[in-house]
PDB file of C-alpha atoms in Angstrom:
ATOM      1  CA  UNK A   1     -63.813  15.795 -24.347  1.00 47.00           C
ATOM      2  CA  UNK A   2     -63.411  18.488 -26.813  1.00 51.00           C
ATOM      3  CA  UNK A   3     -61.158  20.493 -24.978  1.00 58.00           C
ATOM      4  CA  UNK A   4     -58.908  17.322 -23.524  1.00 65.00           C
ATOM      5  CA  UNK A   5     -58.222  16.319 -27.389  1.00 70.00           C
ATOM      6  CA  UNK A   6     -57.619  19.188 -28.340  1.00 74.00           C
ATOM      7  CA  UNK A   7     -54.916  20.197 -25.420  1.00 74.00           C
ATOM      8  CA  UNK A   8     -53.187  16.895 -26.272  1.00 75.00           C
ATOM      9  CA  UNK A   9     -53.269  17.235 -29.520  1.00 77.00           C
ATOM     10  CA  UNK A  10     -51.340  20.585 -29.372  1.00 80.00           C
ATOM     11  CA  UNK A  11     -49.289  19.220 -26.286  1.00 77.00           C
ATOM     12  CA  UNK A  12     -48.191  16.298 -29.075  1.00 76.00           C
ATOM     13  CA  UNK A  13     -46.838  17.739 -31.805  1.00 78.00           C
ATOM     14  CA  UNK A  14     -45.331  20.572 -30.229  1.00 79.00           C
ATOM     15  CA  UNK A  15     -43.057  17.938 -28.233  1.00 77.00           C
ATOM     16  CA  UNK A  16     -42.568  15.947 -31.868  1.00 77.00           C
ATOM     17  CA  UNK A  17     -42.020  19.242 -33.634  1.00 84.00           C
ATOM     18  CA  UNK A  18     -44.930  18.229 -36.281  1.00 82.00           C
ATOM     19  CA  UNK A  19     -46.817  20.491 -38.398  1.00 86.00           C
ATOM     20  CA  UNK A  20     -50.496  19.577 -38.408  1.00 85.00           C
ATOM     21  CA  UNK A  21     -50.330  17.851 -41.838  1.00 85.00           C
ATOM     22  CA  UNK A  22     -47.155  15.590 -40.819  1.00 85.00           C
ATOM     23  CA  UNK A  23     -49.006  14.533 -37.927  1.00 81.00           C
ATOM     24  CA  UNK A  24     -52.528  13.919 -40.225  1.00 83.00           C
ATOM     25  CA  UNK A  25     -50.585  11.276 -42.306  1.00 84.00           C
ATOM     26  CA  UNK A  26     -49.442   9.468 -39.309  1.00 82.00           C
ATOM     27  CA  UNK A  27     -52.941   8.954 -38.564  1.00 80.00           C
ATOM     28  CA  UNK A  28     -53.916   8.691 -42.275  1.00 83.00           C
ATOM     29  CA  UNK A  29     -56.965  11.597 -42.253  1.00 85.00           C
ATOM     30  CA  UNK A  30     -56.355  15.080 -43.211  1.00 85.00           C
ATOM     31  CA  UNK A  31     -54.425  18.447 -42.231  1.00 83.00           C
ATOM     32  CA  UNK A  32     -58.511  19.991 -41.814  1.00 84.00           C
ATOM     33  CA  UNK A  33     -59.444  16.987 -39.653  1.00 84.00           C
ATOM     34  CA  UNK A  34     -56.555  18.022 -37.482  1.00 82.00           C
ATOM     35  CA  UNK A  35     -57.048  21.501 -37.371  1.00 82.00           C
ATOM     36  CA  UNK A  36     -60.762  20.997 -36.316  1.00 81.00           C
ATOM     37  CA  UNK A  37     -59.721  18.708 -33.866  1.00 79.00           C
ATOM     38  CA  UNK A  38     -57.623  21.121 -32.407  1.00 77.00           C
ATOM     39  CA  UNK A  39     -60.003  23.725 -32.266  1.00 75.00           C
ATOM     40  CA  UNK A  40     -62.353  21.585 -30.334  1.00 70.00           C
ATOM     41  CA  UNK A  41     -64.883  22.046 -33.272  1.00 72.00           C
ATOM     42  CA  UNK A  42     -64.965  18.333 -33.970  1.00 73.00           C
ATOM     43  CA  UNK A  43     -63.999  14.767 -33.235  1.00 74.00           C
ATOM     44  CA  UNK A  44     -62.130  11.539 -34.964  1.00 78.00           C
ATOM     45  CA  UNK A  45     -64.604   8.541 -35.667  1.00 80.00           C
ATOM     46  CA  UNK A  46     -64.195   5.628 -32.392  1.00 77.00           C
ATOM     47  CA  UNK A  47     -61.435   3.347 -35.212  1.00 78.00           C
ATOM     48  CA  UNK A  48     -59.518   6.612 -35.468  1.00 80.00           C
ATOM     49  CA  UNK A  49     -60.229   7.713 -31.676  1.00 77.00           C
ATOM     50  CA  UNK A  50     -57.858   3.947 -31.432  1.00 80.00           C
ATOM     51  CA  UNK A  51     -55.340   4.962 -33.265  1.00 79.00           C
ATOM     52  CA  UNK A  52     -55.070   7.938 -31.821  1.00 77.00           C
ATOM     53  CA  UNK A  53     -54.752   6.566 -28.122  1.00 77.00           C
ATOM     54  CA  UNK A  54     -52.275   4.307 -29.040  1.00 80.00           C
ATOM     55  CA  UNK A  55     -50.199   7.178 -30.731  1.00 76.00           C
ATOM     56  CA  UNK A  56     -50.605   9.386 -27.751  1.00 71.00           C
ATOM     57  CA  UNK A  57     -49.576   7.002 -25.365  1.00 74.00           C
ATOM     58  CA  UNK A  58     -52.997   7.740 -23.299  1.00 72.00           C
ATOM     59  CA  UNK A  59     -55.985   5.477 -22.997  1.00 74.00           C
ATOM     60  CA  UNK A  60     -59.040   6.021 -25.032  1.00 69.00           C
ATOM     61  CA  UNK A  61     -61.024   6.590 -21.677  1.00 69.00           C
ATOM     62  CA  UNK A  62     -58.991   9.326 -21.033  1.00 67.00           C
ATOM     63  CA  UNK A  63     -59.556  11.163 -23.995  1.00 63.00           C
ATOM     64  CA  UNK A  64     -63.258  10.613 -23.543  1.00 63.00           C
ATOM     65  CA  UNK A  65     -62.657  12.890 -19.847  1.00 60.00           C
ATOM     66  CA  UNK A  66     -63.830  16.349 -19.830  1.00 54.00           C
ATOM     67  CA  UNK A  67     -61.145  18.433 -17.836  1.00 52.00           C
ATOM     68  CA  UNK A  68     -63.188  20.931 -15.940  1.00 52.00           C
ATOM     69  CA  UNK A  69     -61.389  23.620 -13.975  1.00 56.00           C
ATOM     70  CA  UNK A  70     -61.524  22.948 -10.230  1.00 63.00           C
ATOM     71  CA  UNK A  71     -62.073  26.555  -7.569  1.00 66.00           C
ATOM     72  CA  UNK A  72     -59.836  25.347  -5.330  1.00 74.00           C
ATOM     73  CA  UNK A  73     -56.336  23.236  -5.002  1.00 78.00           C
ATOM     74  CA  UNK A  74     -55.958  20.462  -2.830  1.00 81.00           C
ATOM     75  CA  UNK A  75     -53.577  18.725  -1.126  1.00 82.00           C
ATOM     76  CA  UNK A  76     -54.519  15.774   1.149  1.00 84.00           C
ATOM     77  CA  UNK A  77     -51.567  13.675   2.940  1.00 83.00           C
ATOM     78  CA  UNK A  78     -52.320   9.987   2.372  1.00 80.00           C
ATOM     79  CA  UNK A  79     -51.273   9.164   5.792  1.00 82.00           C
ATOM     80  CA  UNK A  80     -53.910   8.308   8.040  1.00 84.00           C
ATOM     81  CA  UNK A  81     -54.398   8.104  11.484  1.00 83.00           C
ATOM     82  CA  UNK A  82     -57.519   7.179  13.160  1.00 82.00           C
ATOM     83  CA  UNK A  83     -59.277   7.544   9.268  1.00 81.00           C
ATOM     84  CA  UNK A  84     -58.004  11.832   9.291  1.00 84.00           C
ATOM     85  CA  UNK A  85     -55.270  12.699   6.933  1.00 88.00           C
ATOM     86  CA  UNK A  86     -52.446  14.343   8.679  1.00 86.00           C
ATOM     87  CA  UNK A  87     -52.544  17.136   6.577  1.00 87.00           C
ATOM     88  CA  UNK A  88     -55.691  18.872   4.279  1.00 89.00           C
ATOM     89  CA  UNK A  89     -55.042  21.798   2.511  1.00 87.00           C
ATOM     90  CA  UNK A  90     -57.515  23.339   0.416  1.00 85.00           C
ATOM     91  CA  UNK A  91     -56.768  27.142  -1.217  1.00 81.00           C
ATOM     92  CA  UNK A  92     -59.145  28.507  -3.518  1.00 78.00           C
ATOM     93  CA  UNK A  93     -58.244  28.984  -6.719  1.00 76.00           C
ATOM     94  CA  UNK A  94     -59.442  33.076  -6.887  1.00 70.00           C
ATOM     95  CA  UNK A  95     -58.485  33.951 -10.209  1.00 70.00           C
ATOM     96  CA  UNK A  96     -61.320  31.658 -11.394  1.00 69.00           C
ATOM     97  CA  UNK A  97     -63.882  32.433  -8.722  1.00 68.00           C
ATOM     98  CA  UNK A  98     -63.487  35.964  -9.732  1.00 69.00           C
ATOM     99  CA  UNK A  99     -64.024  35.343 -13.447  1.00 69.00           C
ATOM    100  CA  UNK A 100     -66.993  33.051 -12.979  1.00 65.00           C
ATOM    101  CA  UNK A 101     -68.599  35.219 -10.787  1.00 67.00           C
ATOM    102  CA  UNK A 102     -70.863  38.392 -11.644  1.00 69.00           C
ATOM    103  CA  UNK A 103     -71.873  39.937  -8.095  1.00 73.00           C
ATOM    104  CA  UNK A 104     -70.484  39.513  -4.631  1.00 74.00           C
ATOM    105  CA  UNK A 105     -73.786  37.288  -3.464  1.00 76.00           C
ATOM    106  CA  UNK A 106     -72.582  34.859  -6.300  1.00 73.00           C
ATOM    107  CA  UNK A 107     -68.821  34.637  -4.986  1.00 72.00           C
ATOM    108  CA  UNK A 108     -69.883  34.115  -1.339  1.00 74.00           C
ATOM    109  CA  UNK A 109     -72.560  31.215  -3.006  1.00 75.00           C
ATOM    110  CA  UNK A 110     -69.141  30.002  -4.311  1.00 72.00           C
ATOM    111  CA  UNK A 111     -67.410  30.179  -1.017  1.00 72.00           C
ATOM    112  CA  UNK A 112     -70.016  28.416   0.912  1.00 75.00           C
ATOM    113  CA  UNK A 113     -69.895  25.922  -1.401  1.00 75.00           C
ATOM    114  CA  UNK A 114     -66.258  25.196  -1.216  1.00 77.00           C
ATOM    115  CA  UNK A 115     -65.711  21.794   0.772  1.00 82.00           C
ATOM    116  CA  UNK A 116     -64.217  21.386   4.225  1.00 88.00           C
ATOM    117  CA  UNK A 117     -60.292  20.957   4.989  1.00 89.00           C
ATOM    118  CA  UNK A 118     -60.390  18.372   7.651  1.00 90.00           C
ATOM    119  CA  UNK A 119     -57.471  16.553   9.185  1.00 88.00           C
ATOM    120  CA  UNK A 120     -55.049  16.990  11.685  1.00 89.00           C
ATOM    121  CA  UNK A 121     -53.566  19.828  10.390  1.00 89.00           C
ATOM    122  CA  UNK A 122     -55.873  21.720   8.148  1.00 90.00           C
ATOM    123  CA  UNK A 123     -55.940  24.628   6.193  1.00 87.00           C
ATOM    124  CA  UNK A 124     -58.417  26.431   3.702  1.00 86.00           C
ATOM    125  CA  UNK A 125     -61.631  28.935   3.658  1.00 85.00           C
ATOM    126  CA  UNK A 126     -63.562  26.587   6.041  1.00 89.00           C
ATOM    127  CA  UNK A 127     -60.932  24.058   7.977  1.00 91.00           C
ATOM    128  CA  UNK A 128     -61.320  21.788  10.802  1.00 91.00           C
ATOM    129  CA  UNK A 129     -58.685  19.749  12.571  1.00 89.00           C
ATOM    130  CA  UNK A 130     -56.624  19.679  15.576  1.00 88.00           C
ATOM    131  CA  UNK A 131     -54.770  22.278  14.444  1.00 88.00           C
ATOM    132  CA  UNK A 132     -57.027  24.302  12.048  1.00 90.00           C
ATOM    133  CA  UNK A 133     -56.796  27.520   9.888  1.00 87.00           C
ATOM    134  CA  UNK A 134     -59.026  29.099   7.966  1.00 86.00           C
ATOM    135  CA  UNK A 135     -61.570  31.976   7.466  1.00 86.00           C
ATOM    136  CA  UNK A 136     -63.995  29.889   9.033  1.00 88.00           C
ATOM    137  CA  UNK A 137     -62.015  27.365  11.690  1.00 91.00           C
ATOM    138  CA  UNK A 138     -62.779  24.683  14.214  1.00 91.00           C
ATOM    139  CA  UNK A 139     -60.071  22.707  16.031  1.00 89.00           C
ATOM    140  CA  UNK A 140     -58.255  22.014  19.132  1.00 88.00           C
ATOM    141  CA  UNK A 141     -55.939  24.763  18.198  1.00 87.00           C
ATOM    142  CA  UNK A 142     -58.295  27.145  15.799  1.00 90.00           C
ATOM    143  CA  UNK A 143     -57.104  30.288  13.947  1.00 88.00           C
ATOM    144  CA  UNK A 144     -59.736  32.122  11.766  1.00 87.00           C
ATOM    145  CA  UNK A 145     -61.619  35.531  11.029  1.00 88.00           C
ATOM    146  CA  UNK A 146     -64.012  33.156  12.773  1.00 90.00           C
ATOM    147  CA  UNK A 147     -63.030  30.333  15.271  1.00 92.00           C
ATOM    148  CA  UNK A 148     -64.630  27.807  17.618  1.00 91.00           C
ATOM    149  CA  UNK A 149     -61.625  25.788  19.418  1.00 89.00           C
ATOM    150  CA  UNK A 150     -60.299  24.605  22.635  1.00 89.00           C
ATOM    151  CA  UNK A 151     -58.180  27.354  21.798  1.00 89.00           C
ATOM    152  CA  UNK A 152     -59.855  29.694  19.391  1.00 89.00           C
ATOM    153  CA  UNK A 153     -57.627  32.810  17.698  1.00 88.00           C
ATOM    154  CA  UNK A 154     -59.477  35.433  15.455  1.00 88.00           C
ATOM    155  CA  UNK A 155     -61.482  38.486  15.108  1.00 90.00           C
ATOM    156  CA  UNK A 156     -64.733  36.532  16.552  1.00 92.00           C
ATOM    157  CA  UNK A 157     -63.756  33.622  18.429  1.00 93.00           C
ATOM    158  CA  UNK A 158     -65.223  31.116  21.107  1.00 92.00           C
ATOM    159  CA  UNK A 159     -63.355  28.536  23.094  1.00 91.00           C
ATOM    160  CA  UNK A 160     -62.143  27.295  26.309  1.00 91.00           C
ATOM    161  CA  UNK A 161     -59.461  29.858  25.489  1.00 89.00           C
ATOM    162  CA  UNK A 162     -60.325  32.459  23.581  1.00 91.00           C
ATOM    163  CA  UNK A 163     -58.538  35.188  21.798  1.00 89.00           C
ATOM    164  CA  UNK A 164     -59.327  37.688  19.351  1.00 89.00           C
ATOM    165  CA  UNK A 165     -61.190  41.540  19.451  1.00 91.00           C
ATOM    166  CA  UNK A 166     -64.569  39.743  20.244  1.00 92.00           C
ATOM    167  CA  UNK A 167     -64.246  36.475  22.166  1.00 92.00           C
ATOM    168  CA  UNK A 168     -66.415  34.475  24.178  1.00 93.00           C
ATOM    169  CA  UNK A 169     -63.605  31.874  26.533  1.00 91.00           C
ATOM    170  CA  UNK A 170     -65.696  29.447  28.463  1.00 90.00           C
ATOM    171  CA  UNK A 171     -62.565  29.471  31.127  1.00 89.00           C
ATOM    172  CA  UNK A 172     -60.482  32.181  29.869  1.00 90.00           C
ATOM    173  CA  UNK A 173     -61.351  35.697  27.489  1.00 91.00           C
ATOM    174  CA  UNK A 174     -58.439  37.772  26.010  1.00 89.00           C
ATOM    175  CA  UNK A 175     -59.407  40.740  23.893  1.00 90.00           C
ATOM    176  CA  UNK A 176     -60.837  44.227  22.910  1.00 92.00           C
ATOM    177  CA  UNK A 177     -64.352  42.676  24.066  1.00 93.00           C
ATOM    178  CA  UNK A 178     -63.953  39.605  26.255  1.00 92.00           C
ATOM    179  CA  UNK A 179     -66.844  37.349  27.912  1.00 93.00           C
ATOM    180  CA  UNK A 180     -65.405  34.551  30.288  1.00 91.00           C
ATOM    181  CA  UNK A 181     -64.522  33.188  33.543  1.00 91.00           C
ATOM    182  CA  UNK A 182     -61.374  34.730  33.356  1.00 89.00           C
ATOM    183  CA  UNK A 183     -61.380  37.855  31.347  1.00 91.00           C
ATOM    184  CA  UNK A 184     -58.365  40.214  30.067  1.00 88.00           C
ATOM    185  CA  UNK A 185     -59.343  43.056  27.954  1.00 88.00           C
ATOM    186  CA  UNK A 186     -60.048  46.826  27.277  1.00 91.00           C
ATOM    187  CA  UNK A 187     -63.779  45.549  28.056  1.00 93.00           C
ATOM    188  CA  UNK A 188     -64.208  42.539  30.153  1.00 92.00           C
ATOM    189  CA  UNK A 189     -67.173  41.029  31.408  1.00 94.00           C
ATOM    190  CA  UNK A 190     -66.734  37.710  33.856  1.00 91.00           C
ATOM    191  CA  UNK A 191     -66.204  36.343  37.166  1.00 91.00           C
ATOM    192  CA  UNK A 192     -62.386  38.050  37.248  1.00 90.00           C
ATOM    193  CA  UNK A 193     -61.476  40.652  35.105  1.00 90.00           C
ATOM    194  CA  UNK A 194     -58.092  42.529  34.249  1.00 88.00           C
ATOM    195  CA  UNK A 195     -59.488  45.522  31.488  1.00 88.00           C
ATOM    196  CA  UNK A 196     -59.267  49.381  31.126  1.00 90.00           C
ATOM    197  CA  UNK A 197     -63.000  48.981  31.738  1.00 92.00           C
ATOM    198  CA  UNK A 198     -64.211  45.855  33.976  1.00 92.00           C
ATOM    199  CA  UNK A 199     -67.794  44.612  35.026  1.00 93.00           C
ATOM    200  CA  UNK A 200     -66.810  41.370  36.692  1.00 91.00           C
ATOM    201  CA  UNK A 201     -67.174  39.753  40.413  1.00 92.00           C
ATOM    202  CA  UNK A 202     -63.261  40.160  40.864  1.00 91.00           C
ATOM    203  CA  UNK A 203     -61.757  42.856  39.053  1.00 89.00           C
ATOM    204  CA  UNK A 204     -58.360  45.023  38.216  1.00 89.00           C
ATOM    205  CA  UNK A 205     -59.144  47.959  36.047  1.00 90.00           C
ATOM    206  CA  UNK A 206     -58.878  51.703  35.388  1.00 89.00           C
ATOM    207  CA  UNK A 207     -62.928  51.500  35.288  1.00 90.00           C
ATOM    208  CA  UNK A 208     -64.844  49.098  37.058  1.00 88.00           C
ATOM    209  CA  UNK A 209     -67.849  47.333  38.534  1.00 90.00           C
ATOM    210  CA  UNK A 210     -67.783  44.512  40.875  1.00 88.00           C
ATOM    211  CA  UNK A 211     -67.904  43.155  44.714  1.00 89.00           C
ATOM    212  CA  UNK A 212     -64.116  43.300  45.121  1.00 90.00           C
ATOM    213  CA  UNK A 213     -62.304  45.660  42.439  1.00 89.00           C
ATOM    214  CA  UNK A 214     -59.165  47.200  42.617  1.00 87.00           C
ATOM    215  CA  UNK A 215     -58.754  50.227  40.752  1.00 86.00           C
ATOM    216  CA  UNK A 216     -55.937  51.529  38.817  1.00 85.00           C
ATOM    217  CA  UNK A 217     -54.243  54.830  37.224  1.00 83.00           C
ATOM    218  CA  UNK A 218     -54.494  56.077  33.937  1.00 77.00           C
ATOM    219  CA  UNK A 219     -50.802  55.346  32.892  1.00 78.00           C
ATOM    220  CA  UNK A 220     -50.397  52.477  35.440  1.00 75.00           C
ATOM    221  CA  UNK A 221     -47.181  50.213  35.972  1.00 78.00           C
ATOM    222  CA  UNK A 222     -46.228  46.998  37.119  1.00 75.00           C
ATOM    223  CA  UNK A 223     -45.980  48.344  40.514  1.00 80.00           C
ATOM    224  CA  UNK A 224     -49.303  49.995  40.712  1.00 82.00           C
ATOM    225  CA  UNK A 225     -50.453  46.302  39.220  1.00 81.00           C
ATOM    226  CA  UNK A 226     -48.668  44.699  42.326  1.00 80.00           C
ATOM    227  CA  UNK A 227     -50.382  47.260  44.527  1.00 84.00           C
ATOM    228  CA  UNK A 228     -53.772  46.624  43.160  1.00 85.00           C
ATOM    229  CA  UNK A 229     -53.095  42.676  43.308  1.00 83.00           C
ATOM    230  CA  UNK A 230     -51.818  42.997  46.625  1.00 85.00           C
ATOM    231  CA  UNK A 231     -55.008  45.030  47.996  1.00 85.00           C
ATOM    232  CA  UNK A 232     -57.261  42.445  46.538  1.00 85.00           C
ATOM    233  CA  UNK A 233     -55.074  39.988  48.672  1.00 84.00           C
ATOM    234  CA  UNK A 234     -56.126  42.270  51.842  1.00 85.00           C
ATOM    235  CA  UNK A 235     -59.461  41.843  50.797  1.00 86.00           C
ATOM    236  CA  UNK A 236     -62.170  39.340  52.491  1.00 86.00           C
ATOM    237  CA  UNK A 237     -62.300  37.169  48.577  1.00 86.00           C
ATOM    238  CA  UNK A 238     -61.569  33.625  49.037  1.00 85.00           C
ATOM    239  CA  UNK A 239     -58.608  32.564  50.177  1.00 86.00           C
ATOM    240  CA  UNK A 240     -58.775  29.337  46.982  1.00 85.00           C
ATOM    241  CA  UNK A 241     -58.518  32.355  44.757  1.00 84.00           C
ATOM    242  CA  UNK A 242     -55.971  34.564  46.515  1.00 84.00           C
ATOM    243  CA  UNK A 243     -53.623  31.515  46.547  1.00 85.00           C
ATOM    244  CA  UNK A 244     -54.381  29.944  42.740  1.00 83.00           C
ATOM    245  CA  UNK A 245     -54.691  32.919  40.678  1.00 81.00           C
ATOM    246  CA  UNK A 246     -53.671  36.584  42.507  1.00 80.00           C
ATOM    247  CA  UNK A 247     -50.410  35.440  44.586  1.00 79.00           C
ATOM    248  CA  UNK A 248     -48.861  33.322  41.339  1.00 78.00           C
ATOM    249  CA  UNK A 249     -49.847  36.509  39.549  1.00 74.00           C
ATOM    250  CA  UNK A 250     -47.157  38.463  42.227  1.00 73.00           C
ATOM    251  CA  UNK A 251     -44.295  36.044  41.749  1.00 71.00           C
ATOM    252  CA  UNK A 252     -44.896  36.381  37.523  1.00 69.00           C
ATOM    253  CA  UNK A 253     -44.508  40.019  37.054  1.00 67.00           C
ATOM    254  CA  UNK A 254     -41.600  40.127  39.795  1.00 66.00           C
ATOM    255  CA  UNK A 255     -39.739  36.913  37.650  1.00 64.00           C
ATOM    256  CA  UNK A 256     -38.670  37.701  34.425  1.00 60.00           C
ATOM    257  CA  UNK A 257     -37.317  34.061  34.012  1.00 61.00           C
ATOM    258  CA  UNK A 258     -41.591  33.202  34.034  1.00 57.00           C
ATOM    259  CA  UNK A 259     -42.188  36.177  31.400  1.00 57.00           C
ATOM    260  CA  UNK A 260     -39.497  34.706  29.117  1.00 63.00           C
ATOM    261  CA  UNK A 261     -40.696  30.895  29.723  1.00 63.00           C
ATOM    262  CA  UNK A 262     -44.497  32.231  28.894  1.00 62.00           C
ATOM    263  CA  UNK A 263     -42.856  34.223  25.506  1.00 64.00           C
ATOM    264  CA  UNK A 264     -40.618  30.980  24.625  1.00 72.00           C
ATOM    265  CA  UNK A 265     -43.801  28.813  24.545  1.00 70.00           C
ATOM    266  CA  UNK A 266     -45.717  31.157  22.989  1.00 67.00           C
ATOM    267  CA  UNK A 267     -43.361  31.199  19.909  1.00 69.00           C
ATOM    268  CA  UNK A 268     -42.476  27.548  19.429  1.00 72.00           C
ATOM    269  CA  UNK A 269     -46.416  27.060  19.110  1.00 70.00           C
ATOM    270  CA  UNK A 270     -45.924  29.633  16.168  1.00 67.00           C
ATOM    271  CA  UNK A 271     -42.666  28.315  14.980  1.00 69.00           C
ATOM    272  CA  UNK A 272     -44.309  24.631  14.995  1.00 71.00           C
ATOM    273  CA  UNK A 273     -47.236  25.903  13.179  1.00 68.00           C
ATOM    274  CA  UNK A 274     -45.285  27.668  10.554  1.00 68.00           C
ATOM    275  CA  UNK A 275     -43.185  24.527  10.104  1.00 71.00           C
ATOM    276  CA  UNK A 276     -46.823  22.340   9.283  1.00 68.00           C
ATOM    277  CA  UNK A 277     -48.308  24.974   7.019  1.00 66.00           C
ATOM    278  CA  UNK A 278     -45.135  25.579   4.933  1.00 71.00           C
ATOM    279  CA  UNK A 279     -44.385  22.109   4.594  1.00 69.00           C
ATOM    280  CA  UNK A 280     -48.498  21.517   3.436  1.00 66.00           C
ATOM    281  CA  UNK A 281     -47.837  24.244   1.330  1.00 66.00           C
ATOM    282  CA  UNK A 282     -44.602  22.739  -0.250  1.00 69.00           C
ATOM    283  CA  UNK A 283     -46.606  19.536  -1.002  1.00 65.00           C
ATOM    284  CA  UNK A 284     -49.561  21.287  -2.809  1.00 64.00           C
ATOM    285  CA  UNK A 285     -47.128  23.307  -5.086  1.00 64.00           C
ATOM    286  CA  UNK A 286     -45.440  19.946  -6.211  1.00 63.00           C
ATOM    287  CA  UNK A 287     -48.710  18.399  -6.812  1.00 60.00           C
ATOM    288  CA  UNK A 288     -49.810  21.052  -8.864  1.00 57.00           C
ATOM    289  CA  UNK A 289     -46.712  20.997 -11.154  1.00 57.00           C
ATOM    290  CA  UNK A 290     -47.133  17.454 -11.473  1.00 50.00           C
ATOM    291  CA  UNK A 291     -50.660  17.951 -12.433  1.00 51.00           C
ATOM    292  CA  UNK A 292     -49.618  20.396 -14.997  1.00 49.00           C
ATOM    293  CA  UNK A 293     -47.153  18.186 -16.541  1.00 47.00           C
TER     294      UNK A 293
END
């Protein structure tokens, strides 16, 4: 309370252009009372607490509030559907974390204790949505240091699809380290694997172990690819898999038209997902400058 009648207090007669004793006889006490007001070392008796509501154009029980500083900004759309916002955005508000903190264990306490962005577009430290981003993300679409997702993007990620250096794709793995079905990375490990280095049932790699692997050269090219593909193909692996996975694989790297289709898509996911998180971000900047009004 101290603090809010004191801001206000200031905020008044700077916008009046009153000294401290013009505004004391408007509310018939002294300069001293207002000075000590100000400086949060006291407050007006509940008649004068009145006047002084009616004079600031504020309610009493608003004077009464105690305006603590918040760790983190918010934005929240107020357009449901099916009871999630359309857009949460929650940023933490570092400047303050950092100055209430002492040690690192206390500003990851902090962190953890941050709440949840959750809609269907979210964004914070810890965010959940259909389209989610954050440090710590789980969505549909999910893009974090950490993710969980249909489609997970980040350093550690798990998914249906998953991408990032360590990923674990229940159908399809892309990465430095990748654990799927479907596996594409400098280490793979899953039923078929493209990697420099492949353990896998089905594999194309420079390295590899497997029933049916194709090996390739050290500074490879799409035609030593096609080769590889196309010996796998010769092979006795089933012919479901030879005509739903290695044969489309042929017709992509010989048609740019399906490279630049697969790039196109690829970027107006990106473009779209710019477009959300610059507009959220547009929103939470106006209702901060409305809060600091």
């Amino acid at each position: 309370m101290h603090e809010t009648l004191s801001k206000k207090l200031k905020e008044y007669r700077s916008r009046h252009n009153l000294t401290q004793k013009e505004l004391a006889a408007r509310l018939f006490v002294s300069d001293k009372a207002i000075s000590k007001w100000e400086r949060g070392n006291g407050l007006p008796d509940i008649e004068t607490l009145v006047h002084l509501a009616d004079l600031l154009g504020t309610p009493v029980e608003e004077l009464l509030k105690e305006k603590k500083e918040t760790y983190y900004y918010e934005y929240k759309s107020e357009r449901m559907v099916l009871r999630l916002p359309l857009m949460h955005i929650l940023i933490p508000n570092l400047f303050l974390l950092l100055n209430q903190v002492t040690s690192v264990r206390e500003f990851f306490v902090l962190i953890k204790e941050l709440p949840t962005a959750s809609g269907w577009f979210s964004l914070g430290v810890k965010a959940k949505g259909v389209i989610a981003l954050g440090i710590v993300s789980l969505g549909f679409l999910s893009i974090g240091l950490l993710s969980f997702g249909m489609v997970g993007i980040g350093t550690v990620s798990t998914g249906v699809i998953a991408i990032g250096n360590l990923c674990f794709g229940f159908l399809v793995g892309i990465g430095n380290l990748a654990v799927g079905s479907i596996v594409v990375g400098n280490l793979g490990i899953g039923w078929l694997a493209l990697a420099n280095v492949a353990i896998a049932w089905i594999g194309v790699a420079n390295y590899g172990v497997g029933s049916f692997m194709a090996v390739l050269p050290s500074n490879s090219t799409t035609e030593d690819f096609n080769q590889a593909i196309q010996q796998l193909l010769a092979s006795e692996i089933p012919d479901l898999i030879k005509t739903t996975i290695f044969e489309p694989m042929i017709h992509f790297t010989n048609s740019p038209i399906f490279v630049v289709i697969f790039v196109m898509t690829i970027l107006v996911a990106v473009f779209l997902i710019l477009c959300l998180l610059t507009i959220g971000l547009v929103r939470l900047r106006q209702s901060m400058m409305y809060e600091e009004l």
